[in-house]
Amino acid sequence: MRRLATLRRPDTPTTGSELHRLAVRALVRRTGRLLLVESADGDLALPGGGVEPGESLEDALRREVREETGAVVREVTGAFGEVVEHSPAREPDVDVFTMTSRYFTCHVHDEVGAQTLDDYERDLRLTPVWLETAAALARLREVAGSTWRRSPRDLVVLEHLVAEVR
C-alpha cells in the first residue's frame, strides 16, 4: 500500500521500545459527499479503528464503519493509502506508539442502523455526518491539531483525495 505520509509528534523519542497498532479507515463517498464522524466539540474523522488479532483488514473495516456510523459496507472497492504516526507512548514500559492507518474506498448500503460505540466514542458523542468533500477538507483544516488525534492524519488523506480527483 502506498505511503501517503509519516507523521511524528515533536516530543516523540527517537529511540527506545515501540508499540505498533494497525488500523483501518473508510473513504465512503456518495454523490460528492463523504461519510465522517463528528464529535460533540466539532472535530471530524473518517470512520475506522483498530484491527483486532486474527481479524482481516476487510472484516475490521466493515466492523468499524458499522460501529461508528451504523452503515453497512456493501463493497470495499480499493486501497487508497496509509499514514504512519509516531507519538510518545502512554504505556509505562513503552517509549514510542506507532499507528499505521490503512485507508480503503468503499460503498455502503442506503439503510443505516444504530451505532455501537465504545465508551470513549460515546464520551465524544460521535455522530455520523455526510459532508461535501471540499467542506470536509475545510473543516479538517480548521480542527487539525485539536484534542482529537485523528484529524491530522485524515487531513493528509483528504488532501490527497481532493488532489487526485482534480
Coordinates of C-alpha atoms in Angstrom, one line a residue:
M1 CA 0.0 0.0 0.0
R2 CA 1.4 3.4 -0.9
R3 CA 2.6 5.6 2.0
L4 CA 0.7 9.0 2.0
A5 CA 2.6 10.4 5.0
T6 CA 4.7 9.7 8.1
L7 CA 3.8 12.0 11.0
R8 CA 5.9 12.3 14.1
R9 CA 4.9 14.4 17.1
P10 CA 7.9 16.6 18.1
D11 CA 8.1 15.2 21.6
T12 CA 8.4 11.6 20.4
P13 CA 11.5 9.8 21.4
T14 CA 13.8 8.8 18.6
T15 CA 14.9 5.6 20.2
G16 CA 13.5 3.0 22.6
S17 CA 10.8 0.4 22.7
E18 CA 7.9 0.7 20.3
L19 CA 4.3 -0.5 20.4
H20 CA 2.7 -0.9 17.0
R21 CA -1.0 -0.7 16.2
L22 CA -2.7 -1.3 12.8
A23 CA -6.0 0.5 12.0
V24 CA -8.3 0.7 9.0
R25 CA -10.2 3.8 7.9
A26 CA -13.0 4.2 5.3
L27 CA -13.4 6.6 2.5
V28 CA -17.1 6.4 1.8
R29 CA -18.3 8.8 -0.9
R30 CA -21.7 9.2 -2.3
T31 CA -22.8 11.9 -4.8
G32 CA -20.0 14.2 -3.9
R33 CA -20.4 13.7 -0.1
L34 CA -18.1 12.0 2.3
L35 CA -19.1 9.9 5.4
L36 CA -17.4 11.1 8.5
V37 CA -18.0 11.0 12.3
E38 CA -18.2 14.3 14.2
S39 CA -17.6 14.7 17.9
A40 CA -19.6 17.0 20.2
D41 CA -16.8 19.6 20.1
G42 CA -16.9 19.7 16.3
D43 CA -13.9 17.6 15.5
L44 CA -14.2 15.3 12.4
A45 CA -12.7 12.0 11.4
L46 CA -13.1 9.3 8.8
P47 CA -14.7 6.2 10.3
G48 CA -12.4 3.4 11.3
G49 CA -10.3 1.9 14.1
G50 CA -8.0 -0.8 15.3
V51 CA -7.7 -4.2 13.7
E52 CA -8.3 -7.0 16.3
P53 CA -5.9 -10.0 16.5
G54 CA -6.9 -12.6 13.8
E55 CA -9.2 -10.1 12.0
S56 CA -8.8 -9.4 8.3
L57 CA -8.4 -5.8 7.2
E58 CA -11.8 -6.0 5.3
D59 CA -13.6 -7.5 8.3
A60 CA -12.2 -4.8 10.6
L61 CA -13.2 -2.1 8.1
R62 CA -16.7 -3.4 8.0
R63 CA -17.0 -3.7 11.8
E64 CA -15.6 -0.2 12.4
V65 CA -17.8 1.5 9.9
R66 CA -20.9 -0.2 11.3
E67 CA -19.9 0.5 14.9
E68 CA -19.2 4.2 14.4
T69 CA -21.8 5.1 11.8
G70 CA -24.4 2.4 11.7
A71 CA -23.8 2.0 8.0
V72 CA -23.2 -1.4 6.5
V73 CA -20.3 -1.7 4.0
R74 CA -21.7 -3.1 0.7
E75 CA -18.3 -3.3 -1.1
V76 CA -14.7 -2.5 -0.4
T77 CA -13.5 -1.0 -3.8
G78 CA -9.8 -0.5 -3.2
A79 CA -6.8 0.5 -1.1
F80 CA -6.2 4.3 -1.1
G81 CA -3.0 4.6 1.0
E82 CA -1.6 4.6 4.5
V83 CA -0.5 7.1 7.1
V84 CA 2.1 6.1 9.8
E85 CA 2.1 8.2 13.0
H86 CA 4.7 8.1 15.8
S87 CA 3.9 9.6 19.2
P88 CA 5.1 9.2 22.8
A89 CA 3.6 6.1 24.3
R90 CA 1.2 6.2 27.2
E91 CA 2.1 2.7 28.3
P92 CA 4.6 2.6 31.2
D93 CA 7.1 0.2 29.6
V94 CA 7.0 1.6 26.0
D95 CA 8.6 4.7 24.6
V96 CA 7.0 5.1 21.2
F97 CA 3.5 4.4 20.0
T98 CA 3.3 3.8 16.2
M99 CA -0.1 3.7 14.5
T100 CA -0.4 2.6 10.9
S101 CA -3.7 3.6 9.4
R102 CA -4.7 2.0 6.1
Y103 CA -7.4 3.7 4.1
F104 CA -9.8 1.9 1.8
T105 CA -12.5 3.2 -0.5
C106 CA -15.9 1.5 -0.1
H107 CA -19.6 1.8 -0.7
V108 CA -22.3 1.4 2.0
H109 CA -25.9 0.4 1.8
D110 CA -28.5 3.2 1.9
E111 CA -30.1 1.9 5.1
V112 CA -28.3 2.9 8.3
G113 CA -28.7 1.1 11.7
A114 CA -27.8 2.1 15.2
Q115 CA -24.2 2.9 16.2
T116 CA -22.5 0.6 18.7
L117 CA -19.9 2.9 20.1
D118 CA -17.1 2.2 22.6
D119 CA -17.1 4.1 25.8
Y120 CA -14.6 6.7 24.7
E121 CA -16.6 7.2 21.5
R122 CA -19.8 7.7 23.5
D123 CA -17.9 10.2 25.7
L124 CA -17.0 12.1 22.5
R125 CA -20.7 11.8 21.4
L126 CA -19.7 10.7 17.9
T127 CA -22.4 11.2 15.2
P128 CA -22.2 10.2 11.6
V129 CA -22.4 13.1 9.1
W130 CA -22.3 13.4 5.3
L131 CA -20.4 16.4 4.1
E132 CA -19.4 17.7 0.7
T133 CA -15.7 16.6 0.2
A134 CA -14.5 20.2 -0.1
A135 CA -16.4 21.2 3.1
A136 CA -15.0 18.2 4.9
L137 CA -11.5 19.2 3.9
A138 CA -12.0 22.8 5.0
R139 CA -13.4 21.6 8.4
L140 CA -10.5 19.3 8.9
R141 CA -8.1 22.1 8.2
E142 CA -9.9 24.2 10.9
V143 CA -9.7 21.4 13.6
A144 CA -6.2 20.0 12.8
G145 CA -4.2 19.9 16.0
S146 CA -7.3 19.9 18.3
T147 CA -7.7 17.4 21.0
W148 CA -8.9 14.5 18.9
R149 CA -5.9 12.7 17.4
R150 CA -7.4 11.6 14.2
S151 CA -7.8 15.0 12.5
P152 CA -4.2 15.4 11.3
R153 CA -4.0 12.0 9.6
D154 CA -7.4 12.3 8.0
L155 CA -6.5 15.8 6.8
V156 CA -3.5 14.4 4.9
V157 CA -5.7 11.7 3.3
L158 CA -8.4 14.2 2.2
E159 CA -5.8 16.5 0.7
H160 CA -4.6 13.5 -1.4
L161 CA -8.1 12.6 -2.3
V162 CA -9.0 16.1 -3.5
A163 CA -5.8 16.5 -5.4
E164 CA -6.3 13.2 -7.2
V165 CA -9.9 13.9 -8.2
R166 CA -8.9 17.2 -10.0

